Short mmCIF file of C-alpha atoms in Angstrom, two decimals:
data_model
loop_
_atom_site.label_atom_id
_atom_site.label_comp_id
_atom_site.label_asym_id
_atom_site.label_seq_id
_atom_site.Cartn_x
_atom_site.Cartn_y
_atom_site.Cartn_z
CA MET A 1 71.34 -141.26 -91.03
CA ASP A 2 68.83 -142.00 -93.76
CA ILE A 3 65.15 -142.99 -93.41
CA ARG A 4 65.94 -146.73 -93.56
CA GLU A 5 68.47 -146.45 -90.73
CA LEU A 6 66.09 -144.29 -88.72
CA THR A 7 63.30 -146.85 -89.17
CA GLU A 8 65.60 -149.69 -88.07
CA GLU A 9 66.69 -147.71 -85.00
CA MET A 10 63.06 -146.95 -84.11
CA ASN A 11 62.14 -150.64 -84.46
CA ARG A 12 65.03 -151.67 -82.19
CA PHE A 13 63.96 -149.08 -79.59
CA VAL A 14 60.26 -150.09 -79.68
CA THR A 15 61.16 -153.79 -79.51
CA ALA A 16 63.49 -153.22 -76.55
CA LYS A 17 60.72 -151.35 -74.71
CA GLY A 18 58.27 -154.19 -75.43
CA TRP A 19 55.82 -151.88 -77.17
CA TYR A 20 55.14 -154.34 -80.00
CA GLN A 21 53.85 -156.94 -77.53
CA LYS A 22 50.14 -157.69 -77.60
CA ASN A 23 49.20 -156.47 -74.10
CA THR A 24 51.53 -153.47 -73.86
CA ARG A 25 50.35 -150.23 -72.24
CA ARG A 26 51.80 -148.37 -75.24
CA PRO A 27 50.52 -150.11 -78.38
CA GLN A 28 51.85 -148.87 -81.71
CA THR A 29 48.48 -147.84 -83.14
CA ALA A 30 48.06 -145.18 -85.81
CA ARG A 31 46.54 -142.83 -83.22
CA ASN A 32 49.35 -143.30 -80.70
CA LEU A 33 52.03 -142.90 -83.37
CA ALA A 34 50.38 -139.70 -84.68
CA VAL A 35 50.16 -138.22 -81.17
CA SER A 36 53.78 -139.12 -80.39
CA LEU A 37 55.01 -137.70 -83.69
CA SER A 38 53.15 -134.45 -83.07
CA LEU A 39 54.53 -134.10 -79.54
CA GLU A 40 58.11 -134.83 -80.58
CA SER A 41 57.99 -132.50 -83.58
CA ALA A 42 56.67 -129.74 -81.31
CA GLU A 43 59.82 -130.10 -79.20
CA VAL A 44 61.93 -129.45 -82.31
CA LEU A 45 59.70 -126.57 -83.44
CA GLU A 46 60.02 -124.94 -80.02
CA HIS A 47 63.64 -124.07 -80.85
CA PHE A 48 62.36 -121.83 -83.67
CA GLN A 49 59.48 -120.23 -81.76
CA TRP A 50 60.92 -116.71 -81.56
CA SER A 51 63.87 -116.90 -83.94
CA ASP A 52 64.92 -118.29 -87.30
CA GLU A 53 68.14 -119.55 -85.72
CA VAL A 54 68.72 -122.16 -83.04
CA LYS A 55 70.20 -120.56 -79.92
CA ASN A 56 71.28 -123.75 -78.16
CA SER A 57 72.55 -126.24 -80.72
CA LYS A 58 73.36 -128.88 -78.09
CA GLU A 59 69.74 -128.95 -76.87
CA PHE A 60 68.50 -128.88 -80.45
CA ARG A 61 70.65 -131.88 -81.42
CA GLY A 62 69.27 -133.68 -78.38
CA GLU A 63 65.76 -133.29 -79.77
CA LEU A 64 66.79 -134.89 -83.05
#
């Protein structure tokens, strides 16, 4: 998957959830996107907390 495909998939997901709508509880603001990105990347980083290698590749793939 390249960045274009990833962006398209994200847009489909956000649209399906209704998060682009004007009065949504989860607006796609720069702040909210930055917080979400940080939280999600922390979940990936957690797999490398005490090791250079991923111990559970199935869980790791689930984070991606």
